[in-house]
Tab-separated table of C-alpha atoms and ligand atoms in Angstrom:
chain	number	residue	atom	x	y	z
O	1	MET	CA	49.219	-26.306	-31.606
O	2	SER	CA	51.410	-23.673	-33.125
O	3	THR	CA	49.770	-21.648	-35.842
O	4	SER	CA	53.077	-21.014	-37.516
O	5	GLN	CA	53.541	-22.500	-40.966
O	6	SER	CA	57.087	-23.688	-40.208
O	7	ARG	CA	56.107	-27.150	-38.947
O	8	PRO	CA	54.473	-29.616	-41.237
O	9	VAL	CA	50.869	-30.210	-40.263
O	10	VAL	CA	49.650	-33.797	-40.585
O	11	LEU	CA	46.016	-34.834	-40.520
O	12	ILE	CA	45.507	-38.105	-38.658
O	13	THR	CA	42.256	-39.921	-39.249
O	14	GLY	CA	41.251	-42.430	-36.615
O	15	ALA	CA	43.393	-40.398	-34.214
O	16	THR	CA	42.183	-41.853	-30.984
O	17	GLY	CA	42.666	-45.455	-32.174
O	18	PHE	CA	45.387	-47.830	-30.969
O	19	ILE	CA	47.945	-47.398	-33.770
O	20	ALA	CA	47.216	-43.713	-34.552
O	21	SER	CA	47.608	-42.609	-30.930
O	22	HIS	CA	51.089	-44.119	-30.704
O	23	THR	CA	51.985	-42.565	-34.049
O	24	ILE	CA	50.842	-39.144	-32.971
O	25	ILE	CA	53.217	-39.279	-29.923
O	26	GLN	CA	56.164	-39.875	-32.244
O	27	LEU	CA	55.005	-37.242	-34.722
O	28	LEU	CA	54.864	-34.673	-31.943
O	29	GLU	CA	58.284	-35.742	-30.766
O	30	GLU	CA	59.578	-35.260	-34.261
O	31	GLY	CA	58.180	-31.702	-34.347
O	32	TYR	CA	55.121	-32.209	-36.523
O	33	ASP	CA	51.912	-30.471	-35.726
O	34	VAL	CA	48.870	-32.765	-35.682
O	35	VAL	CA	45.195	-32.318	-36.454
O	36	GLY	CA	43.446	-35.436	-35.360
O	37	ILE	CA	39.879	-36.578	-36.195
O	38	ASP	CA	37.888	-39.602	-35.095
O	39	ASN	CA	34.216	-40.433	-34.885
O	40	LEU	CA	34.955	-42.333	-31.631
O	41	ALA	CA	33.248	-45.503	-32.957
O	42	ASN	CA	35.992	-47.626	-31.474
O	43	SER	CA	38.012	-45.341	-29.183
O	44	LYS	CA	37.657	-42.751	-26.454
O	45	LYS	CA	38.491	-39.053	-26.256
O	46	ALA	CA	40.557	-39.748	-23.134
O	47	VAL	CA	43.317	-40.871	-25.468
O	48	ILE	CA	43.969	-37.238	-26.373
O	49	ASN	CA	44.563	-36.467	-22.713
O	50	ARG	CA	47.126	-39.220	-22.518
O	51	ILE	CA	48.880	-37.969	-25.703
O	52	THR	CA	49.142	-34.464	-24.299
O	53	ALA	CA	50.473	-35.762	-20.949
O	54	LEU	CA	53.073	-38.023	-22.548
O	55	SER	CA	54.350	-35.663	-25.195
O	56	ASP	CA	53.896	-32.364	-23.376
O	57	ARG	CA	52.389	-31.000	-26.559
O	58	SER	CA	48.797	-30.626	-27.638
O	59	ILE	CA	47.032	-31.524	-30.807
O	60	ILE	CA	43.960	-30.189	-32.451
O	61	PHE	CA	41.273	-32.861	-32.086
O	62	ARG	CA	37.815	-32.846	-33.657
O	63	PRO	CA	35.183	-35.561	-33.354
O	64	VAL	CA	34.690	-35.809	-37.094
O	65	ASP	CA	33.585	-38.740	-39.263
O	66	ILE	CA	35.581	-39.214	-42.504
O	67	ARG	CA	32.308	-39.577	-44.365
O	68	ASP	CA	31.351	-36.027	-43.339
O	69	GLU	CA	32.581	-34.189	-46.453
O	70	LYS	CA	31.575	-30.776	-45.147
O	71	ALA	CA	33.444	-31.163	-41.930
O	72	LEU	CA	36.540	-32.472	-43.700
O	73	ASP	CA	36.356	-29.561	-46.175
O	74	GLU	CA	36.258	-27.095	-43.276
O	75	LEU	CA	39.284	-28.716	-41.622
O	76	PHE	CA	41.373	-28.453	-44.778
O	77	THR	CA	40.255	-24.892	-45.165
O	78	VAL	CA	41.122	-23.897	-41.606
O	79	TYR	CA	44.427	-25.784	-41.035
O	80	PRO	CA	47.546	-25.785	-43.258
O	81	ILE	CA	47.526	-29.552	-43.591
O	82	ASN	CA	50.083	-30.876	-46.041
O	83	SER	CA	49.793	-34.618	-45.537
O	84	VAL	CA	47.435	-37.246	-44.177
O	85	ILE	CA	47.943	-40.505	-42.366
O	86	HIS	CA	44.732	-42.390	-42.810
O	87	PHE	CA	44.080	-44.890	-40.095
O	88	ALA	CA	40.266	-44.512	-39.685
O	89	GLY	CA	38.210	-47.601	-40.481
O	90	TYR	CA	36.586	-50.637	-39.072
O	91	LYS	CA	38.810	-53.686	-38.614
O	92	ALA	CA	36.884	-56.662	-37.134
O	93	VAL	CA	37.023	-59.526	-39.620
O	94	GLY	CA	33.990	-61.449	-38.162
O	95	GLU	CA	31.853	-58.316	-38.160
O	96	SER	CA	32.808	-57.629	-41.756
O	97	VAL	CA	31.522	-61.059	-42.702
O	98	GLU	CA	28.270	-60.473	-40.912
O	99	ASP	CA	27.717	-56.921	-42.112
O	100	PRO	CA	29.850	-56.289	-45.190
O	101	MET	CA	28.066	-53.071	-46.166
O	102	LEU	CA	29.159	-51.517	-42.899
O	103	TYR	CA	32.680	-52.141	-44.011
O	104	TYR	CA	32.285	-51.110	-47.665
O	105	SER	CA	30.532	-47.953	-46.563
O	106	ASN	CA	32.833	-46.948	-43.795
O	107	ASN	CA	36.182	-48.073	-45.170
O	108	MET	CA	35.641	-47.562	-48.911
O	109	LYS	CA	33.204	-44.655	-49.001
O	110	GLY	CA	35.001	-42.902	-46.163
O	111	THR	CA	38.312	-43.172	-47.961
O	112	THR	CA	36.790	-41.975	-51.256
O	113	ILE	CA	35.365	-38.899	-49.585
O	114	LEU	CA	38.625	-38.251	-47.866
O	115	LEU	CA	40.580	-38.506	-51.103
O	116	GLU	CA	38.176	-36.145	-52.909
O	117	VAL	CA	38.516	-33.495	-50.204
O	118	MET	CA	42.265	-33.912	-50.218
O	119	ALA	CA	42.346	-33.445	-53.980
O	120	LYS	CA	40.133	-30.384	-53.787
O	121	HIS	CA	42.546	-28.745	-51.373
O	122	GLY	CA	45.638	-29.840	-53.276
O	123	VAL	CA	46.861	-32.071	-50.403
O	124	LYS	CA	48.267	-35.171	-52.172
O	125	ASN	CA	50.595	-36.788	-49.640
O	126	LEU	CA	49.089	-39.837	-48.036
O	127	VAL	CA	50.134	-42.725	-45.873
O	128	PHE	CA	47.443	-45.428	-45.717
O	129	SER	CA	46.885	-48.203	-43.086
O	130	SER	CA	46.605	-51.383	-45.061
O	131	SER	CA	46.960	-54.898	-43.698
O	132	CYS	CA	48.642	-58.195	-44.213
O	133	THR	CA	45.045	-59.427	-44.390
O	134	VAL	CA	45.300	-58.611	-48.149
O	135	TYR	CA	47.575	-61.657	-48.586
O	136	GLY	CA	44.948	-64.028	-47.073
O	137	ASN	CA	46.126	-67.547	-46.492
O	138	ALA	CA	49.551	-67.059	-48.043
O	139	GLU	CA	51.041	-70.065	-49.808
O	140	GLN	CA	54.582	-69.134	-48.814
O	141	CYS	CA	56.308	-67.266	-46.020
O	142	PRO	CA	57.943	-64.898	-45.651
O	143	ILE	CA	55.477	-62.773	-47.506
O	144	THR	CA	56.872	-60.119	-49.781
O	145	GLU	CA	54.973	-57.230	-51.330
O	146	GLU	CA	54.842	-59.266	-54.582
O	147	SER	CA	53.123	-62.244	-52.970
O	148	PRO	CA	49.677	-63.003	-54.358
O	149	LEU	CA	46.789	-60.943	-52.905
O	150	GLN	CA	43.806	-63.065	-51.914
O	151	PRO	CA	41.916	-61.397	-49.053
O	152	GLY	CA	39.525	-63.905	-47.550
O	153	ASN	CA	36.953	-61.593	-46.026
O	154	PRO	CA	35.125	-58.266	-46.623
O	155	TYR	CA	37.443	-56.345	-44.282
O	156	GLY	CA	40.457	-57.544	-46.208
O	157	ARG	CA	38.749	-56.779	-49.504
O	158	THR	CA	38.148	-53.132	-48.419
O	159	LYS	CA	41.913	-52.758	-47.865
O	160	TRP	CA	42.610	-54.468	-51.232
O	161	MET	CA	40.136	-52.275	-53.061
O	162	ILE	CA	41.413	-49.110	-51.399
O	163	GLU	CA	44.939	-50.025	-52.380
O	164	HIS	CA	43.805	-50.303	-55.987
O	165	MET	CA	42.064	-46.958	-55.799
O	166	LEU	CA	45.189	-45.374	-54.393
O	167	SER	CA	47.374	-46.951	-57.039
O	168	ASP	CA	45.083	-45.736	-59.830
O	169	LEU	CA	44.983	-42.244	-58.352
O	170	ALA	CA	48.761	-41.955	-58.150
O	171	ALA	CA	49.039	-43.296	-61.700
O	172	SER	CA	46.639	-40.669	-62.949
O	173	ASP	CA	48.374	-37.634	-61.359
O	174	PRO	CA	52.084	-37.450	-60.547
O	175	GLU	CA	51.395	-34.941	-57.808
O	176	TRP	CA	50.070	-37.707	-55.563
O	177	HIS	CA	52.570	-39.361	-53.300
O	178	ILE	CA	51.013	-42.367	-51.529
O	179	THR	CA	52.260	-45.269	-49.451
O	180	SER	CA	50.172	-48.157	-48.289
O	181	LEU	CA	51.637	-49.846	-45.237
O	182	ARG	CA	50.672	-53.463	-44.847
O	183	TYR	CA	50.902	-54.089	-41.126
O	184	PHE	CA	51.364	-57.562	-39.720
O	185	ASN	CA	50.119	-58.073	-36.120
O	186	PRO	CA	50.467	-54.900	-34.057
O	187	ILE	CA	50.586	-55.554	-30.305
O	188	GLY	CA	52.334	-54.016	-27.247
O	189	ALA	CA	51.737	-50.603	-25.788
O	190	HIS	CA	53.527	-47.356	-25.023
O	191	PRO	CA	56.407	-48.208	-22.688
O	192	SER	CA	54.983	-45.829	-20.052
O	193	GLY	CA	51.967	-48.109	-19.688
O	194	GLU	CA	49.755	-44.997	-20.233
O	195	MET	CA	48.603	-45.853	-23.700
O	196	GLY	CA	47.574	-49.172	-25.226
O	197	GLU	CA	44.992	-51.246	-26.943
O	198	ASP	CA	41.524	-50.794	-25.454
O	199	PRO	CA	39.093	-53.164	-27.164
O	200	SER	CA	35.460	-52.845	-26.270
O	201	GLY	CA	33.755	-56.043	-25.046
O	202	ILE	CA	35.375	-59.430	-25.511
O	203	PRO	CA	38.726	-58.988	-27.222
O	204	ASN	CA	38.988	-60.582	-30.717
O	205	ASN	CA	42.735	-60.427	-30.691
O	206	LEU	CA	45.214	-62.685	-28.922
O	207	ILE	CA	47.232	-60.288	-26.774
O	208	PRO	CA	44.360	-58.302	-25.291
O	209	TYR	CA	42.635	-61.611	-24.504
O	210	ILE	CA	45.755	-62.937	-22.752
O	211	THR	CA	46.198	-59.743	-20.686
O	212	GLN	CA	42.602	-59.924	-19.633
O	213	VAL	CA	43.077	-63.545	-18.526
O	214	ALA	CA	46.227	-62.566	-16.674
O	215	ILE	CA	44.468	-59.844	-14.761
O	216	GLY	CA	41.577	-62.142	-13.894
O	217	LYS	CA	38.902	-60.584	-16.109
O	218	ARG	CA	38.619	-63.766	-18.092
O	219	GLU	CA	38.870	-67.313	-16.892
O	220	LYS	CA	41.032	-68.754	-19.616
O	221	LEU	CA	42.233	-68.332	-23.160
O	222	TYR	CA	40.754	-70.333	-25.964
O	223	VAL	CA	43.477	-71.278	-28.420
O	224	PHE	CA	41.833	-71.548	-31.826
O	225	GLY	CA	43.118	-74.803	-33.279
O	226	GLY	CA	45.941	-77.089	-32.204
O	227	ASP	CA	46.116	-79.226	-35.354
O	228	TYR	CA	47.613	-76.759	-37.850
O	229	PRO	CA	50.575	-77.984	-39.894
O	230	THR	CA	53.077	-76.034	-37.691
O	231	GLU	CA	55.598	-77.272	-35.164
O	232	ASP	CA	53.258	-77.046	-32.168
O	233	GLY	CA	49.996	-77.170	-34.110
O	234	THR	CA	49.003	-73.550	-33.500
O	235	CYS	CA	48.971	-70.636	-35.971
O	236	ILE	CA	52.017	-68.450	-36.618
O	237	ARG	CA	51.968	-64.649	-36.808
O	238	ASP	CA	54.428	-61.826	-37.171
O	239	TYR	CA	53.789	-59.716	-34.007
O	240	ILE	CA	55.117	-56.169	-34.145
O	241	HIS	CA	55.424	-53.616	-31.402
O	242	VAL	CA	53.000	-50.730	-31.916
O	243	CYS	CA	55.828	-48.235	-31.269
O	244	ASP	CA	57.921	-49.848	-34.052
O	245	LEU	CA	54.878	-49.542	-36.288
O	246	ALA	CA	54.478	-45.906	-35.324
O	247	ALA	CA	58.108	-45.268	-36.314
O	248	GLY	CA	57.395	-46.916	-39.661
O	249	HIS	CA	54.735	-44.321	-40.292
O	250	ILE	CA	57.132	-41.444	-39.690
O	251	ALA	CA	59.628	-43.042	-41.967
O	252	ALA	CA	56.951	-43.529	-44.688
O	253	LEU	CA	55.766	-39.966	-44.345
O	254	GLU	CA	59.292	-38.671	-44.664
O	255	SER	CA	59.991	-40.722	-47.773
O	256	LEU	CA	56.728	-39.938	-49.576
O	257	HIS	CA	58.216	-37.527	-51.989
O	258	GLY	CA	60.486	-40.069	-53.589
O	259	ASN	CA	57.597	-42.001	-55.067
O	260	GLY	CA	54.216	-42.024	-56.673
O	261	TYR	CA	52.623	-45.185	-55.150
O	262	GLU	CA	54.400	-47.648	-52.938
O	263	VAL	CA	53.314	-50.671	-50.913
O	264	ILE	CA	55.449	-51.653	-47.944
O	265	ASN	CA	55.173	-54.515	-45.449
O	266	LEU	CA	55.661	-53.538	-41.801
O	267	GLY	CA	56.592	-56.657	-39.842
O	268	THR	CA	59.512	-57.984	-37.976
O	269	GLY	CA	60.212	-60.886	-40.267
O	270	LYS	CA	59.832	-63.418	-37.453
O	271	GLY	CA	56.821	-65.685	-36.803
O	272	TYR	CA	55.614	-66.997	-33.455
O	273	SER	CA	53.009	-69.556	-32.658
O	274	VAL	CA	50.136	-68.921	-30.286
O	275	LEU	CA	51.753	-71.222	-27.668
O	276	GLU	CA	55.061	-69.377	-28.011
O	277	VAL	CA	53.247	-66.112	-27.334
O	278	ILE	CA	51.566	-67.579	-24.228
O	279	ARG	CA	54.936	-68.841	-22.951
O	280	THR	CA	56.655	-65.546	-23.575
O	281	PHE	CA	53.862	-63.642	-21.836
O	282	GLU	CA	54.060	-65.997	-18.841
O	283	LYS	CA	57.804	-65.532	-18.625
O	284	VAL	CA	57.719	-61.708	-18.603
O	285	SER	CA	54.656	-61.350	-16.398
O	286	GLY	CA	55.231	-64.194	-13.997
O	287	VAL	CA	51.478	-65.075	-14.421
O	288	THR	CA	50.347	-68.484	-15.652
O	289	ILE	CA	47.784	-68.298	-18.465
O	290	PRO	CA	45.260	-71.096	-18.291
O	291	TYR	CA	44.213	-72.046	-21.825
O	292	GLU	CA	42.204	-74.662	-23.676
O	293	ILE	CA	42.760	-75.682	-27.291
O	294	VAL	CA	39.436	-75.440	-29.101
O	295	ASP	CA	38.281	-75.698	-32.731
O	296	ARG	CA	39.963	-73.596	-35.370
O	297	ARG	CA	38.545	-70.114	-35.900
O	298	GLU	CA	36.998	-69.807	-39.293
O	299	GLY	CA	39.112	-67.923	-41.783
O	300	ASP	CA	42.353	-68.028	-39.824
O	301	ALA	CA	45.477	-68.380	-41.960
O	302	VAL	CA	48.052	-70.998	-40.813
O	303	GLU	CA	51.177	-68.977	-41.059
O	304	VAL	CA	51.697	-65.279	-41.745
O	305	TRP	CA	55.035	-63.553	-41.401
O	306	ALA	CA	56.627	-60.776	-43.348
O	307	ASP	CA	59.663	-60.231	-45.440
O	308	PRO	CA	60.447	-56.681	-44.220
O	309	THR	CA	63.403	-56.156	-46.622
O	310	LYS	CA	61.634	-53.541	-48.717
O	311	ALA	CA	60.830	-51.426	-45.620
O	312	TYR	CA	64.519	-51.369	-44.784
O	313	LYS	CA	65.583	-50.565	-48.336
O	314	LYS	CA	63.015	-47.817	-48.945
O	315	LEU	CA	62.395	-46.397	-45.498
O	316	TYR	CA	65.580	-47.312	-43.609
O	317	TRP	CA	63.226	-48.710	-41.030
O	318	ARG	CA	63.198	-51.999	-39.185
O	319	ALA	CA	61.463	-53.230	-36.104
O	320	LEU	CA	63.555	-53.030	-32.942
O	321	PHE	CA	61.419	-54.515	-30.143
O	322	ASP	CA	61.241	-58.227	-29.530
O	323	LEU	CA	58.275	-60.387	-28.412
O	324	GLU	CA	59.282	-60.189	-24.734
O	325	ARG	CA	59.167	-56.422	-24.891
O	326	MET	CA	55.849	-56.450	-26.666
O	327	CYS	CA	54.318	-58.703	-24.005
O	328	ASN	CA	55.951	-56.703	-21.218
O	329	ASP	CA	54.517	-53.405	-22.443
O	330	ALA	CA	51.028	-54.835	-23.150
O	331	TRP	CA	51.041	-56.257	-19.572
O	332	LEU	CA	52.136	-52.914	-18.032
O	333	TRP	CA	49.319	-51.170	-19.884
O	334	GLN	CA	46.773	-53.725	-18.667
O	335	LEU	CA	48.022	-53.519	-15.033
O	336	ARG	CA	47.873	-49.731	-14.958
O	337	ASN	CA	44.596	-49.546	-16.834
O	338	PRO	CA	42.515	-52.568	-15.886
O	339	GLU	CA	39.458	-50.940	-17.422
O	340	GLY	CA	41.261	-49.358	-20.378
O	341	TYR	CA	40.758	-45.662	-20.892
O	342	ARG	CA	37.960	-44.361	-18.690
O	343	SER	CA	35.277	-42.508	-20.628
O	344	ASN	CA	34.965	-39.915	-17.899
O	345	GLU	CA	38.692	-39.304	-17.811
O	346	LEU	CA	38.615	-36.333	-20.135
O	347	PRO	CA	35.468	-34.305	-19.771
O	348	PHE	CA	35.317	-32.419	-23.038
O	349	ALA	CA	32.774	-29.731	-22.547
O	350	SER	CA	29.956	-30.357	-25.010
O	351	SER	CA	30.295	-26.739	-26.159
O	352	GLU	CA	33.866	-27.563	-27.165
O	353	ASP	CA	32.745	-30.418	-29.293
O	354	GLN	CA	30.208	-28.258	-31.034
O	355	PHE	CA	32.747	-25.485	-31.623
O	356	SER	CA	32.065	-23.842	-34.890
O	357	LEU	CA	34.971	-23.971	-37.240
O	358	SER	CA	34.173	-20.522	-38.523
O	359	THR	CA	34.984	-19.318	-35.003
O	360	ILE	CA	38.339	-21.072	-35.283
O	361	ILE	CA	39.177	-19.212	-38.415
O	362	ASP	CA	38.562	-15.919	-36.724
O	363	HIS	CA	40.259	-16.694	-33.433
O	364	SER	CA	42.801	-19.383	-34.100
O	365	THR	CA	45.193	-18.416	-31.359
O	366	LYS	CA	42.424	-18.346	-28.771
O	367	ILE	CA	41.182	-21.752	-29.909
O	368	THR	CA	44.693	-23.139	-29.755
O	369	LEU	CA	44.814	-22.237	-26.079
O	370	ARG	CA	41.446	-23.831	-25.511
O	371	ASP	CA	42.623	-26.977	-27.188
O	372	THR	CA	45.707	-27.091	-24.996
O	373	LYS	CA	43.574	-26.765	-21.872
O	374	THR	CA	40.996	-29.331	-22.793
O	375	ALA	CA	43.115	-31.947	-24.606
P	401	NAD	P1	41.294	-48.762	-33.938
P	401	NAD	O1	39.899	-49.265	-34.053
P	401	NAD	O2	41.919	-48.657	-32.593
P	401	NAD	O3	41.425	-47.326	-34.670
P	401	NAD	C1	40.647	-46.974	-35.738
P	401	NAD	C2	39.976	-45.667	-35.365
P	401	NAD	O4	39.205	-45.222	-36.472
P	401	NAD	C3	39.035	-45.787	-34.211
P	401	NAD	O5	39.441	-44.862	-33.203
P	401	NAD	C4	37.663	-45.489	-34.755
P	401	NAD	O6	36.825	-44.839	-33.822
P	401	NAD	C5	38.047	-44.641	-35.961
P	401	NAD	N1	37.042	-44.645	-37.004
P	401	NAD	C6	36.407	-45.702	-37.618
P	401	NAD	N2	35.584	-45.273	-38.556
P	401	NAD	C7	35.659	-43.929	-38.648
P	401	NAD	C8	35.107	-42.901	-39.447
P	401	NAD	N3	34.212	-43.201	-40.341
P	401	NAD	N4	35.468	-41.607	-39.217
P	401	NAD	C9	36.346	-41.317	-38.282
P	401	NAD	N5	36.916	-42.207	-37.466
P	401	NAD	C10	36.639	-43.526	-37.628
P	401	NAD	O7	42.173	-49.707	-34.848
P	401	NAD	P2	43.789	-49.776	-35.011
P	401	NAD	O8	44.186	-51.159	-34.586
P	401	NAD	O9	44.457	-48.630	-34.467
P	401	NAD	O10	43.862	-49.774	-36.587
P	401	NAD	C11	44.112	-48.591	-37.325
P	401	NAD	C12	44.079	-48.910	-38.843
P	401	NAD	O11	45.058	-49.904	-39.070
P	401	NAD	C13	42.732	-49.475	-39.332
P	401	NAD	O12	42.478	-48.932	-40.635
P	401	NAD	C14	42.948	-50.946	-39.390
P	401	NAD	O13	42.204	-51.548	-40.369
P	401	NAD	C15	44.441	-51.020	-39.751
P	401	NAD	N6	45.122	-52.264	-39.333
P	401	NAD	C16	45.030	-52.656	-38.019
P	401	NAD	C17	45.626	-53.881	-37.625
P	401	NAD	C18	45.483	-54.336	-36.227
P	401	NAD	O14	45.645	-55.575	-36.038
P	401	NAD	N7	45.258	-53.542	-35.228
P	401	NAD	C19	46.372	-54.648	-38.573
P	401	NAD	C20	46.431	-54.147	-39.893
P	401	NAD	C21	45.774	-52.995	-40.263
P	402	UDP	N1	43.931	-66.520	-31.245
P	402	UDP	C1	43.572	-67.459	-30.348
P	402	UDP	N2	42.718	-67.128	-29.336
P	402	UDP	C2	42.149	-65.839	-29.253
P	402	UDP	C3	42.547	-64.880	-30.222
P	402	UDP	C4	43.434	-65.249	-31.190
P	402	UDP	O1	44.030	-68.560	-30.364
P	402	UDP	O2	41.349	-65.621	-28.320
P	402	UDP	C5	44.860	-66.866	-32.285
P	402	UDP	C6	44.312	-66.756	-33.700
P	402	UDP	O3	43.733	-67.954	-34.075
P	402	UDP	C7	45.575	-66.362	-34.485
P	402	UDP	C8	46.485	-65.662	-33.538
P	402	UDP	O4	45.949	-65.937	-32.247
P	402	UDP	O5	46.225	-67.601	-34.845
P	402	UDP	C9	46.444	-64.128	-33.776
P	402	UDP	O6	45.079	-63.729	-33.792
P	402	UDP	P1	44.617	-62.222	-33.746
P	402	UDP	O7	43.111	-62.198	-33.769
P	402	UDP	O8	45.263	-61.518	-32.636
P	402	UDP	O9	45.183	-61.638	-35.124
P	402	UDP	P2	44.899	-62.034	-36.631
P	402	UDP	O10	46.195	-62.651	-37.134
P	402	UDP	O11	43.816	-63.013	-36.694
P	402	UDP	O12	44.661	-60.730	-37.322
């Protein structure tokens, strides 16, 4: 990473996660410098290696938890960070029902600590990962930003509460520029097939489950519910390519200064049923997906798709990739990485992990080189 002040430095929380990693690639391509942190609760360090290989640039990465106020404080002291894209958090709906405090602690408390440290250092530009989950089982589609908010589970409520916190913060101090992006269903992978979604254990989400069936890791897909009031009886979602989503973050970051607090949907504006996704995947991969229609999954909304008009008006952004492309890229990623990222792929020396930030202050150039070598 350059130590010059000329390029904007963005702190990415949850940097090794699915959406953040794709966003970092685009930030690097756009000339930003990136400091990434992640506690690796749901991702692997190997991601950093792939980012470096694909972008031909390195980032500063630290295995930091957003609840570690001291570590955050040190990062803001050392690096000239001027904005934050905050992805870090837990996201499994079922887990949030079983263990809500895990979610309130990590997502809410973590964000509170991050905001306090940002304020302390006068860094008041923030893009936040929210979710269409805040709309719950919407009464009407397409969903606009003004649609009623009725999150139906603790995970969704953490996003909803954080949005309120951010809105209050921006209202209290005009120096804050904050955009909450409500993502619809991010799928797909980097077109190279070198980065993608890497769920641990049995995938909760549709596309990773389908790709694992296609590659023979799972016997068949269980389609949750075939008796919904939709054309083919299965639920409808607005699937969006992760690279389109990444581009939405750059657009949001670049338009931050025009506003105090904004909420923006990031979706394609098109809904597809589960059976349509299966058929599209089969078409692009040439692989038949055995499936069985089973009981509905508790808490699933019938139909969720976005009105993305505001994103176009405010950010001049719209999704470019279609469902075929999303399926194609997810399949390529699965084929090239049948086991996902390998944990031994990027042997970070333990001494590197433990590197004292005070050493970095004294020898920033030297550390930059070390980062390049190890990332
Ligand atoms: P992900 O799990 O791949 O990425 C989240 C990252 O945050 C992980 O790498 C995890 O290790 C890290 N993390 C969690 N708690 C942390 C903490 N306390 N400190 C530091 N790092 C921490 O998930 P993703 O799909 O890339 O989602 C990113 C964000 O987008 C999340 O906030 C999620 O709630 C939100 N979101 C995701 C979806 C989706 O379907 N993938 C939809 C809407 C919103
Ligand atoms: N789904 C399914 N089988 C699976 C996973 C998901 O039928 O193994 C369905 C789910 O009921 C929903 C859609 O696929 O209608 C998208 O689910 P996902 O978990 O990917 O995203 P969600 O919209 O729930 O966040």
